[in-house]
XYZ file of C-alpha atoms in Angstrom:
633
model
C -25.857 -2.526 7.238
C -25.796 -6.317 6.834
C -22.605 -8.362 7.295
C -22.453 -12.073 6.385
C -19.350 -14.092 7.166
C -17.848 -17.084 8.900
C -14.565 -15.867 10.418
C -13.018 -13.040 12.420
C -13.298 -10.541 9.563
C -17.110 -10.503 9.842
C -16.953 -9.700 13.561
C -14.269 -7.063 13.062
C -16.283 -5.489 10.281
C -19.448 -5.397 12.397
C -17.534 -3.694 15.204
C -16.043 -1.143 12.806
C -19.441 -0.203 11.387
C -21.059 -0.038 14.804
C -18.358 1.840 16.717
C -16.650 4.031 14.123
C -19.541 4.906 11.805
C -22.386 4.399 14.327
C -24.455 2.337 11.901
C -27.145 -0.211 12.697
C -25.735 -3.621 11.840
C -27.183 -7.091 11.293
C -24.516 -9.806 11.533
C -25.185 -13.239 9.999
C -22.924 -16.006 11.355
C -22.882 -19.783 10.891
C -24.824 -21.685 13.541
C -22.040 -24.246 14.012
C -19.560 -21.757 15.425
C -19.244 -20.936 19.109
C -19.981 -17.292 20.031
C -17.004 -15.011 20.329
C -16.715 -12.945 23.509
C -15.291 -9.887 21.777
C -15.078 -8.253 18.380
C -12.041 -6.048 18.896
C -10.872 -2.672 20.025
C -12.779 0.552 20.035
C -11.739 3.655 18.113
C -9.199 4.737 20.707
C -7.479 1.383 20.963
C -9.436 0.170 23.998
C -11.741 -2.834 24.089
C -14.790 -2.736 21.863
C -18.369 -3.476 22.854
C -18.055 -7.033 21.580
C -20.551 -9.647 20.487
C -21.746 -11.057 23.786
C -24.079 -13.572 22.221
C -26.159 -14.494 19.213
C -29.727 -15.468 18.490
C -31.050 -18.012 15.977
C -32.641 -16.894 12.740
C -36.131 -17.545 13.993
C -35.622 -15.222 16.975
C -33.872 -12.245 15.393
C -33.611 -9.343 17.826
C -31.129 -6.741 18.975
C -27.990 -7.715 20.804
C -28.971 -6.003 24.039
C -32.693 -6.675 23.894
C -33.390 -2.963 24.310
C -35.177 -0.737 21.872
C -33.298 -0.105 18.593
C -30.694 2.641 18.603
C -28.212 4.164 16.197
C -25.750 1.471 17.241
C -28.113 -1.503 17.166
C -26.398 -4.843 16.530
C -28.557 -7.817 15.595
C -26.940 -11.255 15.309
C -28.555 -14.045 13.276
C -27.536 -17.666 12.895
C -27.681 -19.307 9.475
C -25.684 -22.056 7.812
C -25.954 -20.560 4.313
C -26.824 -17.044 3.083
C -29.780 -18.201 1.003
C -32.707 -16.043 -0.078
C -34.674 -16.666 3.123
C -31.729 -15.686 5.319
C -30.999 -12.528 3.333
C -34.654 -11.505 3.497
C -34.755 -12.088 7.263
C -31.587 -10.003 7.658
C -33.349 -7.069 5.991
C -31.374 -6.948 2.748
C -34.410 -5.597 0.868
C -34.245 -2.359 2.864
C -30.553 -2.283 3.746
C -28.088 0.325 2.549
C -25.164 -2.095 2.130
C -24.317 -5.783 2.342
C -20.876 -7.266 2.994
C -20.246 -10.889 2.004
C -16.977 -11.907 3.647
C -17.124 -15.710 3.699
C -13.846 -17.502 3.098
C -15.455 -19.405 0.197
C -15.567 -17.397 -3.055
C -18.428 -19.475 -4.470
C -20.633 -18.768 -1.465
C -20.000 -15.035 -1.753
C -20.807 -14.992 -5.474
C -24.077 -16.917 -5.037
C -25.199 -14.660 -2.189
C -24.302 -11.532 -4.168
C -26.480 -12.619 -7.099
C -29.396 -13.292 -4.761
C -28.970 -9.980 -2.935
C -28.837 -7.971 -6.152
C -32.166 -9.460 -7.190
C -33.726 -8.661 -3.807
C -32.504 -5.049 -3.792
C -31.120 -3.458 -7.000
C -30.102 -0.341 -5.044
C -28.062 -2.299 -2.504
C -24.395 -1.418 -2.108
C -22.443 -4.703 -2.313
C -19.006 -5.356 -0.841
C -17.676 -8.813 -1.695
C -14.592 -10.615 -0.447
C -12.916 -12.536 -3.283
C -9.445 -13.966 -3.667
C -9.739 -14.237 -7.453
C -9.051 -10.686 -8.636
C -9.857 -11.345 -12.293
C -13.222 -12.846 -11.364
C -13.847 -9.872 -9.110
C -13.448 -7.376 -11.967
C -15.985 -9.224 -14.124
C -18.344 -9.679 -11.170
C -18.411 -5.949 -10.432
C -19.527 -5.196 -13.989
C -22.065 -8.026 -14.006
C -23.769 -7.023 -10.755
C -23.892 -3.338 -11.697
C -25.463 -4.247 -15.037
C -27.955 -6.489 -13.228
C -29.013 -3.536 -11.065
C -29.657 -1.398 -14.142
C -31.667 -4.186 -15.801
C -33.775 -4.788 -12.658
C -34.517 -1.057 -12.266
C -33.956 0.763 -15.582
C -34.134 4.269 -14.120
C -31.478 3.696 -11.471
C -28.359 5.850 -11.451
C -25.640 3.921 -9.629
C -23.247 6.854 -9.510
C -25.825 9.200 -8.047
C -26.926 6.672 -5.430
C -23.377 5.442 -4.801
C -24.919 1.948 -5.054
C -22.246 -0.051 -6.780
C -20.365 -3.308 -6.331
C -16.935 -3.372 -4.739
C -14.777 -6.506 -4.703
C -11.948 -6.597 -2.172
C -9.414 -9.115 -0.926
C -7.659 -9.354 2.404
C -4.235 -8.914 0.841
C -5.140 -5.772 -1.121
C -6.713 -4.043 1.862
C -4.059 -5.008 4.414
C -1.055 -4.098 2.237
C -1.207 -0.276 2.702
C -1.448 -0.592 6.489
C 1.467 -3.040 6.631
C 3.587 -0.795 4.417
C 2.775 2.187 6.644
C 3.676 0.162 9.740
C 7.109 -0.577 8.292
C 7.760 3.054 7.365
C 5.871 5.192 9.861
C 5.181 2.793 12.732
C 1.379 2.938 12.486
C -1.234 1.020 10.528
C -3.939 3.665 10.996
C -3.764 5.269 7.582
C -6.076 6.639 4.917
C -5.411 6.013 1.235
C -6.276 8.768 -1.213
C -5.382 8.561 -4.891
C -2.475 6.247 -4.148
C -1.082 8.388 -1.326
C -0.871 7.017 2.212
C -1.876 9.571 4.840
C -1.507 9.228 8.585
C -2.330 11.301 11.627
C 0.794 12.121 13.610
C 1.134 13.876 16.940
C 3.129 17.075 17.220
C 4.416 17.886 20.681
C 3.144 21.082 22.299
C 5.167 24.035 20.967
C 7.200 26.155 23.281
C 6.578 29.835 23.948
C 6.930 31.764 20.727
C 7.086 28.589 18.635
C 4.591 27.299 16.081
C 3.869 23.583 15.732
C 4.312 22.033 12.312
C 0.753 21.516 10.953
C 1.822 19.086 8.197
C -0.776 19.019 5.432
C -3.383 20.346 7.862
C -4.238 20.323 11.575
C -6.824 17.667 12.405
C -7.241 18.054 16.148
C -6.003 19.506 19.425
C -5.233 16.735 21.884
C -6.581 16.678 25.403
C -3.395 14.943 26.614
C -0.092 13.957 25.064
C -0.099 10.368 23.874
C 2.575 8.426 22.067
C 0.469 7.623 19.029
C -2.719 9.575 18.256
C -3.487 7.235 15.370
C -4.521 4.401 17.610
C -1.494 2.704 19.133
C -2.450 -0.225 21.294
C -3.294 0.860 24.798
C -3.203 4.602 24.219
C -5.864 6.471 26.136
C -6.606 10.058 26.919
C -6.153 11.092 30.521
C -6.905 14.787 30.287
C -10.029 16.443 31.600
C -10.815 18.054 28.248
C -11.635 15.958 25.235
C -9.897 16.436 21.884
C -10.980 19.390 19.778
C -11.518 18.131 16.237
C -10.864 20.279 13.159
C -9.894 23.500 14.983
C -9.440 26.770 13.147
C -6.188 28.756 13.112
C -7.306 30.952 15.994
C -7.991 27.939 18.226
C -4.635 26.377 17.328
C -2.786 29.607 18.126
C -4.637 30.030 21.423
C -4.003 26.438 22.580
C -0.948 26.350 24.835
C 0.476 23.154 26.227
C -1.716 20.976 24.023
C -0.346 18.744 21.327
C -1.843 18.729 17.867
C -2.698 15.937 15.460
C -1.465 16.782 11.971
C -2.146 14.985 8.711
C 0.945 14.059 6.764
C 1.843 11.810 3.841
C 3.679 8.579 4.583
C 7.055 8.841 2.895
C 10.478 7.260 3.176
C 13.217 9.522 4.526
C 16.112 7.049 4.441
C 18.656 6.435 1.707
C 17.223 6.070 -1.811
C 16.766 2.734 -3.485
C 19.921 1.848 -5.445
C 19.379 1.935 -9.178
C 19.227 -1.456 -10.887
C 22.323 -2.525 -12.776
C 20.427 -3.550 -15.855
C 17.221 -2.064 -17.124
C 14.974 -3.136 -19.938
C 15.104 0.292 -21.583
C 18.880 0.732 -21.779
C 21.931 -1.527 -21.555
C 24.950 0.587 -20.553
C 28.438 -0.708 -21.329
C 29.305 -0.736 -17.635
C 26.526 -3.298 -17.062
C 27.679 -5.539 -19.911
C 31.460 -5.580 -19.373
C 33.581 -5.660 -16.255
C 36.120 -2.956 -15.490
C 39.087 -5.214 -16.225
C 37.654 -6.183 -19.601
C 37.011 -2.543 -20.485
C 40.640 -1.695 -19.726
C 41.789 -4.620 -21.915
C 39.668 -3.423 -24.819
C 40.956 0.117 -24.383
C 44.581 -1.139 -24.487
C 44.006 -3.089 -27.691
C 42.332 -0.107 -29.344
C 45.297 2.048 -28.366
C 47.684 -0.529 -29.894
C 45.658 -0.569 -33.140
C 45.774 3.240 -33.283
C 49.541 3.222 -32.703
C 50.113 0.661 -35.480
C 47.931 2.714 -37.840
C 49.921 5.884 -37.177
C 53.223 4.015 -37.608
C 52.074 2.524 -40.928
C 50.940 5.935 -42.145
C 54.269 7.550 -41.263
C 56.506 4.798 -42.655
C 54.689 4.040 -45.901
C 53.233 7.472 -46.706
C 49.792 5.954 -47.451
C 46.525 7.723 -46.773
C 45.494 7.371 -43.072
C 42.335 5.459 -43.968
C 44.301 3.058 -46.176
C 46.896 2.622 -43.441
C 44.140 1.761 -40.946
C 42.653 -0.720 -43.433
C 45.994 -2.491 -43.973
C 46.584 -2.615 -40.194
C 43.193 -4.272 -39.553
C 43.896 -6.835 -42.295
C 47.178 -7.682 -40.598
C 45.528 -7.932 -37.153
C 42.865 -10.347 -38.415
C 45.543 -12.305 -40.402
C 43.786 -11.932 -43.755
C 46.458 -9.871 -45.539
C 49.214 -11.246 -47.748
C 52.636 -11.749 -46.114
C 54.895 -8.706 -46.550
C 57.615 -10.692 -48.376
C 59.922 -8.385 -50.286
C 58.482 -5.253 -48.609
C 60.656 -2.859 -46.604
C 61.758 -3.976 -43.164
C 59.525 -1.426 -41.434
C 56.465 -2.916 -43.145
C 57.426 -6.445 -42.132
C 57.939 -5.430 -38.491
C 54.561 -3.683 -38.385
C 52.841 -6.774 -39.811
C 54.419 -8.998 -37.136
C 53.310 -6.587 -34.374
C 49.815 -6.448 -35.849
C 49.622 -10.262 -35.812
C 50.671 -10.270 -32.152
C 47.899 -7.744 -31.318
C 45.468 -10.000 -33.165
C 46.451 -12.906 -30.933
C 45.748 -10.733 -27.852
C 42.420 -9.596 -29.287
C 40.978 -13.113 -29.650
C 40.675 -14.017 -25.910
C 39.414 -10.509 -25.124
C 36.592 -10.893 -27.664
C 35.680 -14.314 -26.245
C 35.610 -12.877 -22.697
C 33.455 -9.981 -23.847
C 30.945 -12.341 -25.449
C 30.752 -14.467 -22.297
C 30.315 -11.453 -20.021
C 27.603 -9.977 -22.218
C 25.769 -13.315 -22.226
C 26.051 -13.502 -18.443
C 24.711 -9.956 -18.093
C 21.655 -10.799 -20.182
C 21.037 -13.980 -18.185
C 21.294 -12.202 -14.826
C 18.868 -9.517 -16.039
C 16.052 -12.051 -15.543
C 17.538 -13.588 -12.401
C 17.060 -12.527 -8.811
C 19.428 -9.882 -7.515
C 21.521 -10.259 -4.417
C 21.533 -7.550 -1.730
C 24.238 -4.947 -2.430
C 27.052 -4.794 0.100
C 26.547 -1.137 0.989
C 22.771 -1.346 1.384
C 21.361 0.151 4.609
C 18.126 1.659 5.909
C 16.058 -0.868 3.962
C 13.020 -2.992 4.823
C 13.522 -6.754 5.131
C 10.351 -8.440 3.847
C 9.832 -12.083 4.800
C 7.434 -13.990 2.567
C 6.482 -13.324 -1.051
C 3.073 -14.977 -1.118
C -0.172 -13.232 -1.973
C 0.099 -10.686 0.835
C 3.870 -10.254 0.558
C 3.636 -9.451 -3.150
C 1.040 -6.725 -2.505
C 3.144 -5.195 0.259
C 6.271 -5.302 -1.922
C 4.509 -3.381 -4.685
C 3.287 -0.820 -2.134
C 6.764 -0.313 -0.670
C 8.340 0.147 -4.094
C 5.612 2.657 -4.970
C 6.875 4.671 -1.989
C 10.443 4.244 -3.335
C 11.550 2.337 -0.230
C 14.541 -0.021 -0.574
C 13.505 -3.615 0.105
C 15.278 -6.952 0.515
C 13.018 -10.004 0.314
C 13.504 -13.401 1.924
C 11.564 -16.367 0.528
C 11.972 -20.103 1.106
C 9.871 -21.242 -1.876
C 11.617 -20.788 -5.266
C 8.192 -20.927 -6.940
C 6.500 -18.245 -4.808
C 4.112 -15.994 -6.715
C 5.883 -12.806 -5.619
C 9.274 -13.734 -7.092
C 8.213 -12.647 -10.574
C 7.261 -9.223 -9.221
C 10.567 -8.939 -7.339
C 12.461 -9.835 -10.505
C 10.534 -7.248 -12.525
C 11.138 -4.519 -9.919
C 14.835 -5.476 -9.557
C 14.398 -6.089 -5.822
C 17.156 -8.151 -4.116
C 15.932 -11.558 -2.916
C 17.517 -14.104 -0.598
C 16.244 -17.640 -1.258
C 16.291 -19.646 1.969
C 14.479 -20.526 5.157
C 14.578 -17.585 7.545
C 14.998 -20.030 10.441
C 18.335 -21.225 9.072
C 21.639 -19.721 10.128
C 22.882 -16.836 8.009
C 19.705 -16.108 6.012
C 18.801 -12.921 7.889
C 22.452 -11.870 7.854
C 22.480 -12.265 4.061
C 19.531 -9.844 3.948
C 21.664 -7.257 5.811
C 19.355 -7.315 8.827
C 21.982 -5.595 10.979
C 21.720 -2.492 8.772
C 17.958 -2.626 8.092
C 15.384 -0.025 9.080
C 12.553 -2.466 9.794
C 11.441 -6.081 9.476
C 8.133 -7.182 7.922
C 7.429 -10.834 8.747
C 4.522 -11.857 6.482
C 4.906 -15.622 6.099
C 1.920 -17.925 6.564
C 3.295 -19.342 9.829
C 2.878 -17.469 13.115
C 5.813 -19.279 14.729
C 8.100 -18.535 11.781
C 7.237 -14.829 11.946
C 7.834 -14.757 15.693
C 11.121 -16.654 15.412
C 12.315 -14.289 12.685
C 11.486 -11.253 14.821
C 13.322 -12.685 17.827
C 16.361 -13.594 15.723
C 16.418 -10.130 14.165
C 16.131 -8.467 17.568
C 19.094 -10.542 18.764
C 21.164 -8.995 15.957
C 19.713 -5.468 16.216
C 17.751 -4.809 19.442
C 16.255 -1.495 18.267
C 14.960 -2.886 14.955
C 11.378 -1.947 14.061
C 9.438 -5.213 13.667
C 5.984 -5.774 12.159
C 4.579 -9.293 12.428
C 1.645 -10.828 10.591
C -0.179 -13.118 13.017
C -3.436 -14.897 12.262
C -4.782 -15.123 15.810
C -5.789 -11.815 17.413
C -5.190 -12.970 20.993
C -1.764 -14.329 20.067
C -0.941 -11.063 18.278
C -1.827 -9.050 21.402
C 0.276 -11.314 23.636
C 3.268 -11.134 21.273
C 3.035 -7.349 21.057
C 2.966 -6.861 24.805
C 5.831 -9.298 25.398
C 8.106 -7.810 22.741
C 7.301 -4.282 23.888
C 8.262 -5.207 27.449
C 11.441 -7.025 26.359
C 12.560 -4.281 23.948
C 11.108 -0.967 25.201
C 13.422 1.078 22.956
C 12.212 -0.635 19.775
C 8.937 -0.308 17.919
C 6.895 -3.497 17.627
C 3.644 -4.108 15.789
C 1.776 -7.417 15.662
C -1.070 -7.407 13.161
C -3.710 -9.854 11.979
C -4.979 -9.497 8.427
C -8.594 -9.333 9.592
C -7.707 -6.463 11.947
C -6.132 -4.526 9.058
C -8.733 -5.385 6.415
C -11.870 -4.515 8.395
C -11.540 -0.681 8.061
C -11.246 -0.918 4.274
C -14.308 -3.171 4.025
C -16.235 -0.812 6.319
C -15.282 2.198 4.218
C -16.461 0.412 1.071
C -19.803 -0.328 2.748
C -20.221 3.357 3.505
C -19.798 4.058 -0.222
C -17.007 4.845 -2.617
C -17.008 8.393 -1.322
C -15.607 7.316 2.055
C -11.817 6.937 2.033
C -11.411 5.808 5.629
C -11.410 6.902 9.237
C -8.695 7.795 11.756
C -9.344 7.653 15.512
C -8.229 10.611 17.622
C -8.280 9.520 21.246
C -11.921 8.479 21.840
C -13.352 10.239 18.779
C -13.188 9.564 15.040
C -12.507 11.644 11.934
C -13.877 10.372 8.624
C -12.319 11.231 5.255
C -14.428 11.300 2.091
C -14.336 12.464 -1.531
C -17.298 14.750 -2.217
C -18.523 16.289 -5.472
C -19.143 19.992 -4.885
C -22.178 20.172 -7.171
C -25.447 20.376 -5.244
C -23.879 21.046 -1.849
C -24.892 24.509 -0.570
C -22.211 24.268 2.119
C -19.493 23.983 -0.565
C -20.591 25.228 -3.996
C -19.783 28.874 -4.649
C -17.905 29.269 -1.368
C -14.214 29.803 -0.821
C -12.071 27.238 0.973
C -12.108 29.438 4.070
C -15.892 29.964 3.936
C -16.616 26.242 3.517
C -14.621 25.382 6.666
C -16.851 24.668 9.654
C -14.636 24.214 12.722
C -15.411 21.053 14.608
C -17.634 19.707 11.805
C -15.806 19.445 8.466
C -12.890 20.883 6.543
C -11.842 20.738 2.878
C -8.277 19.395 2.858
C -7.596 18.595 -0.818
C -8.835 19.366 -4.334
C -8.945 16.862 -7.191
C -7.406 18.634 -10.193
C -8.177 15.860 -12.699
C -10.736 16.627 -15.395
C -14.229 15.299 -14.545
C -14.104 12.764 -17.399
C -10.682 11.486 -16.259
C -11.484 11.086 -12.570
C -11.461 7.658 -11.042
C -14.698 6.855 -9.199
C -12.848 5.346 -6.233
C -10.089 7.525 -4.765
C -9.474 4.966 -2.017
C -7.829 2.574 -4.471
C -4.322 2.997 -5.784
C -4.208 3.935 -9.506
C -1.033 1.931 -10.088
C 2.534 1.414 -9.009
C 5.783 2.915 -10.118
C 7.471 6.298 -10.248
C 5.458 7.388 -13.296
C 2.248 7.476 -11.245
C 1.275 10.950 -10.085
C -1.482 11.950 -7.697
C -4.055 14.429 -8.971
C -4.823 15.830 -5.506
C -3.630 19.273 -4.396
C -3.191 19.503 -0.617
C -1.990 23.063 -0.130
C -5.114 25.045 -0.975
C -5.420 28.810 -1.137
C -8.088 30.030 1.331
C -9.597 32.279 -1.338
C -10.139 29.576 -3.961
C -13.851 29.432 -4.901
C -15.268 25.926 -5.175
C -17.040 25.311 -8.487
C -19.801 22.833 -9.251
C -17.462 20.645 -11.326
C -14.905 20.329 -8.526
C -14.359 17.292 -6.339
C -12.790 17.727 -2.909
C -11.508 15.561 -0.081
C -12.995 16.516 3.274
C -12.175 15.554 6.842
C -15.308 15.518 8.955
C -16.861 14.203 12.093
C -19.386 11.406 11.684
C -22.307 13.789 12.064
C -20.687 16.341 9.770
C -20.159 13.778 7.021
C -23.751 12.578 7.386
C -24.919 16.174 6.952
C -22.752 16.663 3.872
C -23.901 13.420 2.254
C -27.522 13.940 3.240
C -27.877 10.684 5.151
C -29.504 12.278 8.196
C -31.190 15.549 8.930
C -29.540 18.323 6.945
C -29.473 21.827 8.314
C -29.620 24.984 6.315
C -26.348 26.560 5.221
C -26.562 29.260 7.853
C -27.581 26.958 10.688
């Protein structure tokens, strides 16, 4: 694996590939930067191995100077990723290349060079321009086919993937606000997390969720990688246990896979929708009562005219309406009853005029407010307060609404790019600086479930979290911080000051690195979840050609401690999306095609596609990347 970049994302990505997937990595960094002492945390939340130094391009060697291993890390210095640098990094024989420079132009130029050097190379490119990214994916895949006509990109899983920081960090931030953890796996639009179940009592059975992933060696507060969590038991975790092992384990917690979902109050329905305009949304209650009274008066005058004159009811109603609108002849010489009814009808017509004007004004106001920003409802509670509607905030807002989570947004810029999305989704928005008095109160922070501070200023996010904690000490707070060291210091301080509350401080590079690493492993890989000091990898695998899966039942394909089929893709082969790790869309109309509760006797067919949870070695065996054993081995 080759990683080229100029910021913290490149170092995070190198650490993820080296520590989680145990891949050999070559990291290309600019020569002008000072070396970083550390890359990040290891799989269990502890410190990673780190980049202790770098070597210039002319002296490329391993990080440790020892003989190459499965976790070899080679660091090269180069100002630009030109053809010479890419060749020296080994792109011609590499499995994947990640281009994560902050400059889009540099990434595009390097991608074109790399595709020419190696048509079979898997490319992962960091781009902020999403429209350009879609066209670039098609262009680079076509270039690979032209350079090597017989290549099959789907078979080799050698395609181009364009990602952005905001898109990859949004699911983890949304999960942090709802479930308190950012260690999630995305599959067909669903967010999945590993959650600890406490050891069951005697005669009790622990809730396995969607499936049981592991038996813990010791009870920890967050098996999905909470900062500082470590295993203290003598026995290590038992990954992918069978039912017999789970039943025999006493006093050991389990790690279960479950879908991230909102359990609070539902999102209030919007007052005005584009599909239907109910009368209650157009007219106020007082105006509706006024209209009802006038209609009753018209009906009474019609009945009185019918009874006194003996006319047909329809003719009596017609004469009454003419009198109300003052377009009938005066009833001179008519009986007294007719003259009295005409005077009363004229009086009702005078009352009708202001009511019609008020109705027109209210209807116009309702149409104008349909495109305006909504204010937070008075009775709203259990919602998420989202600060900042920039590029990242807009992605997180769409993710939260996909999960049907009530949201109130706070934005200081009236021209922010996320305001159009909030208006379209009918999400309440408070326009104002969060540092000003009363802005958080207007967002109903005292009744909120959690706070997501995603502005572009670290100090603003920190100040907002402190102000919110002053109003509600047990509020769940998730802060976006750009500096990793600052994020760690803020987390520890807030955790010590508010031990009863849940605090998460996240940098975008920390959240984006796992998604970039999964893309480098191929579109089959959905992600990885640490369990204490070990890692489980999730992948979408086509059953065809796999002797361990094809023709076997779900129960027969399960190899305890190695891999387990956890879901089946029910979509037709021609309708399947090639990348299950990406969300197919937002909104309540979207439905996942994955079935999670599988019958043990279901026989896997060659046309099926399944989602498996596996150890690193088990996934390598399934995908044929290392030595494959026989089915009975």
